[in-house]
Amino acid sequence: MKNLLFLIILCTITLQSLAQQKDAKTDSLLVEYYQTQRYAEAADYLKKIYPEPVENPKIISQLAYTSNMAGRLPDAEGYYQRLYSVDSNNVATLINIASINSRRGNNPKAIKYYKRILKIDSTNFSVYRQLATLSKTTGDITANLLYLQKANALNPESGDVAYDLSSALILFGQNAQAEKILDRALSADTANILLLDGKAQVCYTLKKYPETISICQKLIDMDAKTSQIVSYKGVSEFNLKKYADCLITFHALDSSQTQSETSHYYMGMSYKALKLDTKAIYYLQLAIDDAISPNTNSYYSEIADCYDRLHLPRKALTAYQRGLTFGELPMVYYSMAAIYDTNLKDTAQAVKYYKKYLTAKKDADKQKNYIDFTEKRIVDLKR
């Protein structure tokens, strides 16, 4: 009897030892998978050693985590849903379900679970931040503003939230409040480029030109120069009648930040204010060129062609003439000549525009038939 009892105790000890060895081996292998970020292998390994049905929440949690990290989002959501059915108030589970749905593009479902978290923990900064982002994605700018305000109230020193909130407030015309939000965050991080960028925008909007110039110069000195920052600075200098400074600022744009209609306009106006009219004309003409699409003449040609097909030759000619003010197209001259020739029987005007067509720069090979016809038609009309 004693021998039997001893044998049972020995077997029990041995089994316990084997189980411990298995757990140690399992833990060691999983740690290796995690350290080398081989999450798919970790997930497959866990499924192998813990076949379904799995009811232990800790094991399900491990399966959920590894599946999530492996990018197997449907599997991960399935595991987290099993955990949710056991405890619907577990914040970690809710956060993971919401995050997975957001990654899968199911924003309404993600929002639903994030809101569920707020019912449990109304002071969760990260959740308000996520809801703000999702609301912006879905186009709900009112909700976006509300959640950003909640997040900012919990952590007013968060640069990302302060910047996003100030941008949202500017959209709603609340510029002064946007400035207060930025100032509070900047007091904690005076060199935050994102916040300084936002401050430059709000100061420019509020027409605080000296402060705008100062902030923009600080950003430029920090190698954070953008075309927008240069524009804020240059326009502010112009409005303060610092025309020479305005010109220096806009001339400093490098090749990767090409000049625009705005820069050319203010450069032209600055030269004009300095009574350098030749340069003023040059830059103002560049501003006009920037403002006009290079395809405008083609658009007018298409409109003219439509009028021609509607048998409205006068309107067609007007549209062709407008198009020519934006750039020369040889076929426009030909089309106008044809209208004068065929529809209006105006020989003089027809010859005039046929000749313009012949002297215009064009691909002679591709338009040979038109050229041959035009040359013959001029001869016929002059008889």
Tab-separated table of C-alpha atoms in Angstrom:
chain	number	residue	atom	x	y	z
A	1	MET	CA	0.000	0.000	0.000
A	2	LYS	CA	2.843	2.340	0.895
A	3	ASN	CA	4.615	1.473	-2.361
A	4	LEU	CA	1.439	2.269	-4.358
A	5	LEU	CA	1.043	5.620	-2.636
A	6	PHE	CA	4.689	6.431	-3.283
A	7	LEU	CA	4.249	5.584	-6.974
A	8	ILE	CA	1.211	7.854	-7.299
A	9	ILE	CA	3.069	10.748	-5.656
A	10	LEU	CA	6.091	10.180	-7.906
A	11	CYS	CA	3.928	10.184	-11.049
A	12	THR	CA	2.204	13.355	-9.935
A	13	ILE	CA	5.514	15.114	-9.337
A	14	THR	CA	6.841	13.939	-12.701
A	15	LEU	CA	3.752	15.144	-14.596
A	16	GLN	CA	3.930	18.513	-12.903
A	17	SER	CA	7.612	18.784	-13.806
A	18	LEU	CA	6.900	17.928	-17.461
A	19	ALA	CA	4.125	20.512	-17.594
A	20	GLN	CA	6.453	23.149	-16.174
A	21	GLN	CA	9.120	22.226	-18.720
A	22	LYS	CA	6.562	22.544	-21.524
A	23	ASP	CA	5.433	25.959	-20.269
A	24	ALA	CA	9.013	27.154	-20.021
A	25	LYS	CA	9.751	25.952	-23.531
A	26	THR	CA	6.554	27.534	-24.805
A	27	ASP	CA	7.329	30.838	-23.132
A	28	SER	CA	10.890	30.818	-24.434
A	29	LEU	CA	9.815	30.145	-28.014
A	30	LEU	CA	7.088	32.779	-27.894
A	31	VAL	CA	9.535	35.343	-26.512
A	32	GLU	CA	11.848	34.568	-29.428
A	33	TYR	CA	8.993	35.001	-31.917
A	34	TYR	CA	7.983	38.295	-30.322
A	35	GLN	CA	11.531	39.632	-30.142
A	36	THR	CA	12.111	38.883	-33.816
A	37	GLN	CA	8.620	40.147	-34.698
A	38	ARG	CA	7.623	36.809	-36.242
A	39	TYR	CA	4.037	37.245	-35.137
A	40	ALA	CA	2.492	35.013	-37.802
A	41	GLU	CA	4.658	32.105	-36.606
A	42	ALA	CA	3.735	32.921	-33.017
A	43	ALA	CA	0.044	32.816	-33.897
A	44	ASP	CA	0.402	29.485	-35.718
A	45	TYR	CA	2.397	28.059	-32.802
A	46	LEU	CA	-0.235	29.096	-30.261
A	47	LYS	CA	-3.010	27.564	-32.378
A	48	LYS	CA	-1.016	24.351	-32.523
A	49	ILE	CA	-0.437	24.005	-28.794
A	50	TYR	CA	-3.890	25.309	-27.846
A	51	PRO	CA	-6.352	23.704	-30.290
A	52	GLU	CA	-9.993	24.723	-30.250
A	53	PRO	CA	-12.151	24.933	-28.321
A	54	VAL	CA	-10.155	27.428	-26.256
A	55	GLU	CA	-11.968	28.866	-23.256
A	56	ASN	CA	-9.145	30.315	-21.150
A	57	PRO	CA	-9.323	34.136	-21.521
A	58	LYS	CA	-5.540	34.469	-21.095
A	59	ILE	CA	-4.869	32.112	-23.990
A	60	ILE	CA	-7.547	33.794	-26.160
A	61	SER	CA	-5.917	37.116	-25.332
A	62	GLN	CA	-2.547	35.793	-26.521
A	63	LEU	CA	-4.110	34.485	-29.729
A	64	ALA	CA	-5.815	37.843	-30.282
A	65	TYR	CA	-2.602	39.782	-29.717
A	66	THR	CA	-0.420	37.677	-32.013
A	67	SER	CA	-3.079	37.640	-34.762
A	68	ASN	CA	-3.408	41.413	-34.501
A	69	MET	CA	0.352	41.955	-34.698
A	70	ALA	CA	0.570	39.505	-37.603
A	71	GLY	CA	-1.980	41.581	-39.510
A	72	ARG	CA	-4.569	38.811	-39.429
A	73	LEU	CA	-7.272	41.278	-38.539
A	74	PRO	CA	-10.386	39.079	-39.060
A	75	ASP	CA	-8.871	36.423	-36.761
A	76	ALA	CA	-7.839	39.040	-34.216
A	77	GLU	CA	-11.279	40.623	-34.147
A	78	GLY	CA	-12.857	37.191	-33.707
A	79	TYR	CA	-10.717	36.488	-30.646
A	80	TYR	CA	-11.341	39.926	-29.151
A	81	GLN	CA	-15.088	39.485	-29.710
A	82	ARG	CA	-14.892	36.275	-27.677
A	83	LEU	CA	-13.223	38.233	-24.889
A	84	TYR	CA	-15.876	40.949	-25.238
A	85	SER	CA	-18.648	38.387	-24.793
A	86	VAL	CA	-17.030	37.385	-21.490
A	87	ASP	CA	-16.438	40.966	-20.270
A	88	SER	CA	-18.039	43.782	-22.273
A	89	ASN	CA	-16.509	46.430	-19.997
A	90	ASN	CA	-12.873	45.514	-20.524
A	91	VAL	CA	-11.318	48.708	-21.891
A	92	ALA	CA	-8.292	46.984	-23.435
A	93	THR	CA	-10.567	44.633	-25.385
A	94	LEU	CA	-12.760	47.510	-26.558
A	95	ILE	CA	-9.745	49.534	-27.672
A	96	ASN	CA	-8.423	46.618	-29.713
A	97	ILE	CA	-11.790	45.950	-31.391
A	98	ALA	CA	-12.161	49.644	-32.231
A	99	SER	CA	-8.596	49.871	-33.560
A	100	ILE	CA	-8.977	46.777	-35.731
A	101	ASN	CA	-12.204	48.097	-37.262
A	102	SER	CA	-10.543	51.427	-37.950
A	103	ARG	CA	-7.660	49.652	-39.719
A	104	ARG	CA	-10.153	47.667	-41.769
A	105	GLY	CA	-11.941	50.854	-42.831
A	106	ASN	CA	-15.092	50.202	-40.810
A	107	ASN	CA	-15.126	53.638	-39.174
A	108	PRO	CA	-18.766	53.607	-37.958
A	109	LYS	CA	-18.123	50.367	-36.044
A	110	ALA	CA	-14.840	51.717	-34.655
A	111	ILE	CA	-16.619	54.858	-33.453
A	112	LYS	CA	-19.283	52.703	-31.774
A	113	TYR	CA	-16.685	50.854	-29.675
A	114	TYR	CA	-14.703	53.998	-28.829
A	115	LYS	CA	-17.917	55.606	-27.577
A	116	ARG	CA	-18.548	52.494	-25.511
A	117	ILE	CA	-15.181	53.078	-23.819
A	118	LEU	CA	-16.134	56.659	-22.923
A	119	LYS	CA	-19.181	55.365	-21.066
A	120	ILE	CA	-16.754	53.412	-18.888
A	121	ASP	CA	-13.941	55.977	-18.781
A	122	SER	CA	-14.941	59.525	-19.738
A	123	THR	CA	-11.396	60.818	-19.180
A	124	ASN	CA	-9.608	58.666	-21.758
A	125	PHE	CA	-7.482	61.132	-23.746
A	126	SER	CA	-6.431	58.626	-26.424
A	127	VAL	CA	-10.018	57.657	-27.177
A	128	TYR	CA	-11.069	61.288	-27.692
A	129	ARG	CA	-8.054	61.669	-30.003
A	130	GLN	CA	-9.081	58.633	-32.043
A	131	LEU	CA	-12.703	59.764	-32.233
A	132	ALA	CA	-11.565	63.175	-33.456
A	133	THR	CA	-9.545	61.567	-36.244
A	134	LEU	CA	-12.371	59.225	-37.254
A	135	SER	CA	-14.942	62.045	-37.192
A	136	LYS	CA	-12.772	64.078	-39.541
A	137	THR	CA	-12.435	61.069	-41.842
A	138	THR	CA	-16.217	60.654	-41.990
A	139	GLY	CA	-16.685	64.379	-42.659
A	140	ASP	CA	-18.337	65.209	-39.336
A	141	ILE	CA	-16.447	68.434	-38.596
A	142	THR	CA	-18.709	69.341	-35.660
A	143	ALA	CA	-17.930	66.058	-33.887
A	144	ASN	CA	-14.262	66.466	-34.820
A	145	LEU	CA	-14.196	69.839	-33.067
A	146	LEU	CA	-16.033	68.495	-30.004
A	147	TYR	CA	-13.676	65.543	-29.501
A	148	LEU	CA	-10.594	67.704	-30.025
A	149	GLN	CA	-11.877	70.106	-27.373
A	150	LYS	CA	-12.388	67.197	-24.957
A	151	ALA	CA	-8.882	65.872	-25.648
A	152	ASN	CA	-7.345	69.318	-25.311
A	153	ALA	CA	-9.110	69.893	-21.968
A	154	LEU	CA	-7.545	66.664	-20.670
A	155	ASN	CA	-4.079	67.436	-22.044
A	156	PRO	CA	-3.653	71.049	-23.218
A	157	GLU	CA	0.082	70.518	-23.755
A	158	SER	CA	-0.372	67.884	-26.463
A	159	GLY	CA	1.073	69.532	-29.572
A	160	ASP	CA	-0.764	67.351	-32.084
A	161	VAL	CA	-4.150	67.959	-30.485
A	162	ALA	CA	-3.525	71.691	-30.024
A	163	TYR	CA	-2.571	72.066	-33.686
A	164	ASP	CA	-5.554	70.065	-34.956
A	165	LEU	CA	-7.929	71.913	-32.624
A	166	SER	CA	-6.618	75.321	-33.669
A	167	SER	CA	-7.026	74.377	-37.333
A	168	ALA	CA	-10.608	73.274	-36.671
A	169	LEU	CA	-11.363	76.479	-34.738
A	170	ILE	CA	-10.041	78.578	-37.635
A	171	LEU	CA	-12.499	76.810	-39.944
A	172	PHE	CA	-15.287	77.862	-37.579
A	173	GLY	CA	-13.960	81.439	-37.500
A	174	GLN	CA	-12.807	81.189	-33.871
A	175	ASN	CA	-9.333	82.589	-34.509
A	176	ALA	CA	-8.773	84.204	-31.123
A	177	GLN	CA	-9.624	80.951	-29.330
A	178	ALA	CA	-7.317	79.062	-31.701
A	179	GLU	CA	-4.481	81.390	-30.714
A	180	LYS	CA	-5.085	80.736	-26.991
A	181	ILE	CA	-4.959	76.969	-27.582
A	182	LEU	CA	-1.668	77.270	-29.455
A	183	ASP	CA	-0.133	79.623	-26.885
A	184	ARG	CA	-0.918	77.183	-24.066
A	185	ALA	CA	0.751	74.299	-25.911
A	186	LEU	CA	3.695	76.467	-26.993
A	187	SER	CA	4.366	77.425	-23.382
A	188	ALA	CA	5.305	73.781	-22.826
A	189	ASP	CA	7.174	73.305	-26.110
A	190	THR	CA	8.470	76.556	-27.565
A	191	ALA	CA	10.330	74.881	-30.448
A	192	ASN	CA	7.459	72.730	-31.712
A	193	ILE	CA	7.463	73.360	-35.461
A	194	LEU	CA	3.890	72.146	-35.873
A	195	LEU	CA	2.629	74.566	-33.225
A	196	LEU	CA	4.677	77.441	-34.628
A	197	ASP	CA	3.239	76.731	-38.060
A	198	GLY	CA	-0.256	76.914	-36.601
A	199	LYS	CA	0.613	80.116	-34.724
A	200	ALA	CA	1.872	81.708	-37.948
A	201	GLN	CA	-1.391	80.805	-39.684
A	202	VAL	CA	-3.621	82.201	-36.941
A	203	CYS	CA	-1.569	85.408	-36.564
A	204	TYR	CA	-1.725	85.948	-40.308
A	205	THR	CA	-5.499	85.371	-40.270
A	206	LEU	CA	-5.847	87.867	-37.393
A	207	LYS	CA	-3.686	90.347	-39.370
A	208	LYS	CA	-1.059	90.448	-36.623
A	209	TYR	CA	1.603	91.099	-39.222
A	210	PRO	CA	4.650	91.931	-37.029
A	211	GLU	CA	4.099	88.753	-34.994
A	212	THR	CA	3.512	86.747	-38.182
A	213	ILE	CA	6.839	87.933	-39.583
A	214	SER	CA	8.650	87.054	-36.356
A	215	ILE	CA	7.225	83.527	-36.178
A	216	CYS	CA	7.816	82.851	-39.886
A	217	GLN	CA	11.425	84.001	-39.562
A	218	LYS	CA	11.864	81.654	-36.594
A	219	LEU	CA	10.550	78.758	-38.677
A	220	ILE	CA	12.841	79.682	-41.580
A	221	ASP	CA	15.821	79.794	-39.195
A	222	MET	CA	14.822	76.306	-38.006
A	223	ASP	CA	14.994	75.019	-41.612
A	224	ALA	CA	11.197	74.655	-41.570
A	225	LYS	CA	10.636	76.924	-44.545
A	226	THR	CA	7.613	76.123	-46.708
A	227	SER	CA	6.079	78.105	-49.554
A	228	GLN	CA	3.128	78.893	-47.264
A	229	ILE	CA	5.356	80.266	-44.496
A	230	VAL	CA	7.263	82.372	-47.033
A	231	SER	CA	3.946	83.666	-48.362
A	232	TYR	CA	2.708	84.604	-44.868
A	233	LYS	CA	5.947	86.490	-44.213
A	234	GLY	CA	6.132	88.225	-47.586
A	235	VAL	CA	2.491	89.331	-47.628
A	236	SER	CA	2.773	90.559	-44.031
A	237	GLU	CA	5.824	92.633	-44.986
A	238	PHE	CA	3.945	94.073	-47.956
A	239	ASN	CA	0.981	95.029	-45.764
A	240	LEU	CA	3.403	96.822	-43.419
A	241	LYS	CA	4.801	98.648	-46.489
A	242	LYS	CA	8.165	96.929	-46.082
A	243	TYR	CA	8.412	96.478	-49.837
A	244	ALA	CA	12.155	95.803	-50.027
A	245	ASP	CA	11.827	93.095	-47.339
A	246	CYS	CA	8.875	91.593	-49.189
A	247	LEU	CA	10.978	91.294	-52.350
A	248	ILE	CA	13.876	89.691	-50.456
A	249	THR	CA	11.495	87.174	-48.883
A	250	PHE	CA	9.848	86.086	-52.131
A	251	HIS	CA	13.117	86.054	-54.094
A	252	ALA	CA	14.441	83.602	-51.484
A	253	LEU	CA	12.092	80.860	-52.709
A	254	ASP	CA	14.255	78.064	-54.065
A	255	SER	CA	13.631	75.874	-57.092
A	256	SER	CA	11.772	73.246	-55.059
A	257	GLN	CA	9.338	75.938	-53.896
A	258	THR	CA	8.420	77.563	-57.187
A	259	GLN	CA	6.978	81.022	-57.436
A	260	SER	CA	3.213	81.308	-57.649
A	261	GLU	CA	0.541	83.776	-58.657
A	262	THR	CA	0.619	85.182	-55.097
A	263	SER	CA	4.379	85.684	-54.943
A	264	HIS	CA	4.512	87.212	-58.430
A	265	TYR	CA	1.629	89.557	-57.614
A	266	TYR	CA	3.184	90.875	-54.397
A	267	MET	CA	6.591	91.151	-56.028
A	268	GLY	CA	5.047	93.136	-58.859
A	269	MET	CA	3.154	95.386	-56.461
A	270	SER	CA	6.271	95.892	-54.343
A	271	TYR	CA	8.273	96.958	-57.382
A	272	LYS	CA	5.398	99.263	-58.327
A	273	ALA	CA	5.408	100.828	-54.849
A	274	LEU	CA	9.169	101.364	-55.222
A	275	LYS	CA	8.489	103.002	-58.626
A	276	LEU	CA	10.404	100.300	-60.496
A	277	ASP	CA	7.678	100.008	-63.101
A	278	THR	CA	9.492	97.875	-65.670
A	279	LYS	CA	10.043	95.128	-63.109
A	280	ALA	CA	6.514	95.642	-61.785
A	281	ILE	CA	5.087	94.987	-65.244
A	282	TYR	CA	7.242	91.868	-65.628
A	283	TYR	CA	6.106	90.263	-62.352
A	284	LEU	CA	2.471	91.306	-62.690
A	285	GLN	CA	2.432	89.696	-66.136
A	286	LEU	CA	3.842	86.535	-64.570
A	287	ALA	CA	1.003	86.671	-62.024
A	288	ILE	CA	-1.497	86.859	-64.877
A	289	ASP	CA	0.162	83.909	-66.595
A	290	ASP	CA	0.054	81.915	-63.353
A	291	ALA	CA	-3.635	82.675	-62.881
A	292	ILE	CA	-4.634	81.470	-66.331
A	293	SER	CA	-4.790	77.793	-67.241
A	294	PRO	CA	-2.582	76.893	-70.226
A	295	ASN	CA	-5.614	75.077	-71.612
A	296	THR	CA	-7.948	78.088	-71.583
A	297	ASN	CA	-7.545	78.696	-75.315
A	298	SER	CA	-8.480	75.068	-75.984
A	299	TYR	CA	-11.591	75.412	-73.806
A	300	TYR	CA	-12.746	78.435	-75.794
A	301	SER	CA	-12.069	76.549	-79.013
A	302	GLU	CA	-14.323	73.707	-77.861
A	303	ILE	CA	-17.059	76.214	-76.949
A	304	ALA	CA	-16.682	77.858	-80.354
A	305	ASP	CA	-16.968	74.510	-82.097
A	306	CYS	CA	-20.224	73.845	-80.237
A	307	TYR	CA	-21.619	77.222	-81.345
A	308	ASP	CA	-20.568	76.419	-84.913
A	309	ARG	CA	-22.478	73.119	-84.815
A	310	LEU	CA	-25.501	75.017	-83.481
A	311	HIS	CA	-25.239	77.282	-86.562
A	312	LEU	CA	-24.392	80.341	-84.477
A	313	PRO	CA	-21.346	81.642	-86.402
A	314	ARG	CA	-21.080	85.034	-84.655
A	315	LYS	CA	-20.968	83.441	-81.188
A	316	ALA	CA	-18.468	80.899	-82.472
A	317	LEU	CA	-16.191	83.680	-83.741
A	318	THR	CA	-16.436	85.539	-80.411
A	319	ALA	CA	-15.416	82.405	-78.521
A	320	TYR	CA	-12.493	81.803	-80.905
A	321	GLN	CA	-11.314	85.407	-80.423
A	322	ARG	CA	-11.438	85.074	-76.636
A	323	GLY	CA	-9.413	81.902	-76.850
A	324	LEU	CA	-6.729	83.635	-78.894
A	325	THR	CA	-6.100	86.114	-76.083
A	326	PHE	CA	-4.865	83.168	-73.987
A	327	GLY	CA	-2.616	81.650	-76.609
A	328	GLU	CA	-2.337	80.983	-80.310
A	329	LEU	CA	-3.701	77.799	-81.889
A	330	PRO	CA	-3.230	77.559	-85.684
A	331	MET	CA	-6.426	75.570	-86.185
A	332	VAL	CA	-8.382	78.404	-84.542
A	333	TYR	CA	-7.352	80.682	-87.401
A	334	TYR	CA	-8.370	78.019	-89.883
A	335	SER	CA	-11.748	77.516	-88.199
A	336	MET	CA	-12.431	81.267	-88.130
A	337	ALA	CA	-11.480	81.561	-91.786
A	338	ALA	CA	-13.844	78.698	-92.635
A	339	ILE	CA	-16.750	80.411	-90.794
A	340	TYR	CA	-16.140	83.705	-92.625
A	341	ASP	CA	-15.754	81.823	-95.894
A	342	THR	CA	-18.632	79.344	-95.704
A	343	ASN	CA	-21.175	80.762	-93.266
A	344	LEU	CA	-20.807	84.543	-93.505
A	345	LYS	CA	-19.498	84.849	-97.079
A	346	ASP	CA	-17.018	87.509	-95.922
A	347	THR	CA	-14.159	87.076	-98.396
A	348	ALA	CA	-11.822	89.694	-96.915
A	349	GLN	CA	-11.973	88.254	-93.398
A	350	ALA	CA	-11.730	84.725	-94.722
A	351	VAL	CA	-8.520	85.518	-96.611
A	352	LYS	CA	-7.136	87.369	-93.563
A	353	TYR	CA	-7.518	84.358	-91.255
A	354	TYR	CA	-6.449	81.824	-93.886
A	355	LYS	CA	-3.196	83.792	-94.151
A	356	LYS	CA	-2.847	83.871	-90.357
A	357	TYR	CA	-3.221	80.104	-90.366
A	358	LEU	CA	-0.468	79.690	-92.951
A	359	THR	CA	1.991	81.906	-91.030
A	360	ALA	CA	1.260	80.361	-87.611
A	361	LYS	CA	3.676	77.785	-86.193
A	362	LYS	CA	2.314	74.290	-86.771
A	363	ASP	CA	3.227	70.746	-87.703
A	364	ALA	CA	3.382	71.031	-91.482
A	365	ASP	CA	3.426	67.266	-92.038
A	366	LYS	CA	0.348	66.543	-89.917
A	367	GLN	CA	-1.605	69.476	-91.337
A	368	LYS	CA	-0.525	69.135	-94.977
A	369	ASN	CA	-4.076	68.658	-96.278
A	370	TYR	CA	-5.269	71.804	-94.471
A	371	ILE	CA	-2.270	73.776	-95.765
A	372	ASP	CA	-2.828	72.641	-99.352
A	373	PHE	CA	-6.537	73.493	-99.199
A	374	THR	CA	-5.842	76.909	-97.600
A	375	GLU	CA	-3.295	77.911	-100.233
A	376	LYS	CA	-5.689	76.941	-103.046
A	377	ARG	CA	-8.655	78.595	-101.342
A	378	ILE	CA	-6.829	81.938	-100.968
A	379	VAL	CA	-6.112	81.920	-104.685
A	380	ASP	CA	-9.766	81.157	-105.473
A	381	LEU	CA	-11.094	83.891	-103.167
A	382	LYS	CA	-8.782	86.532	-104.679
A	383	ARG	CA	-10.071	85.975	-108.204
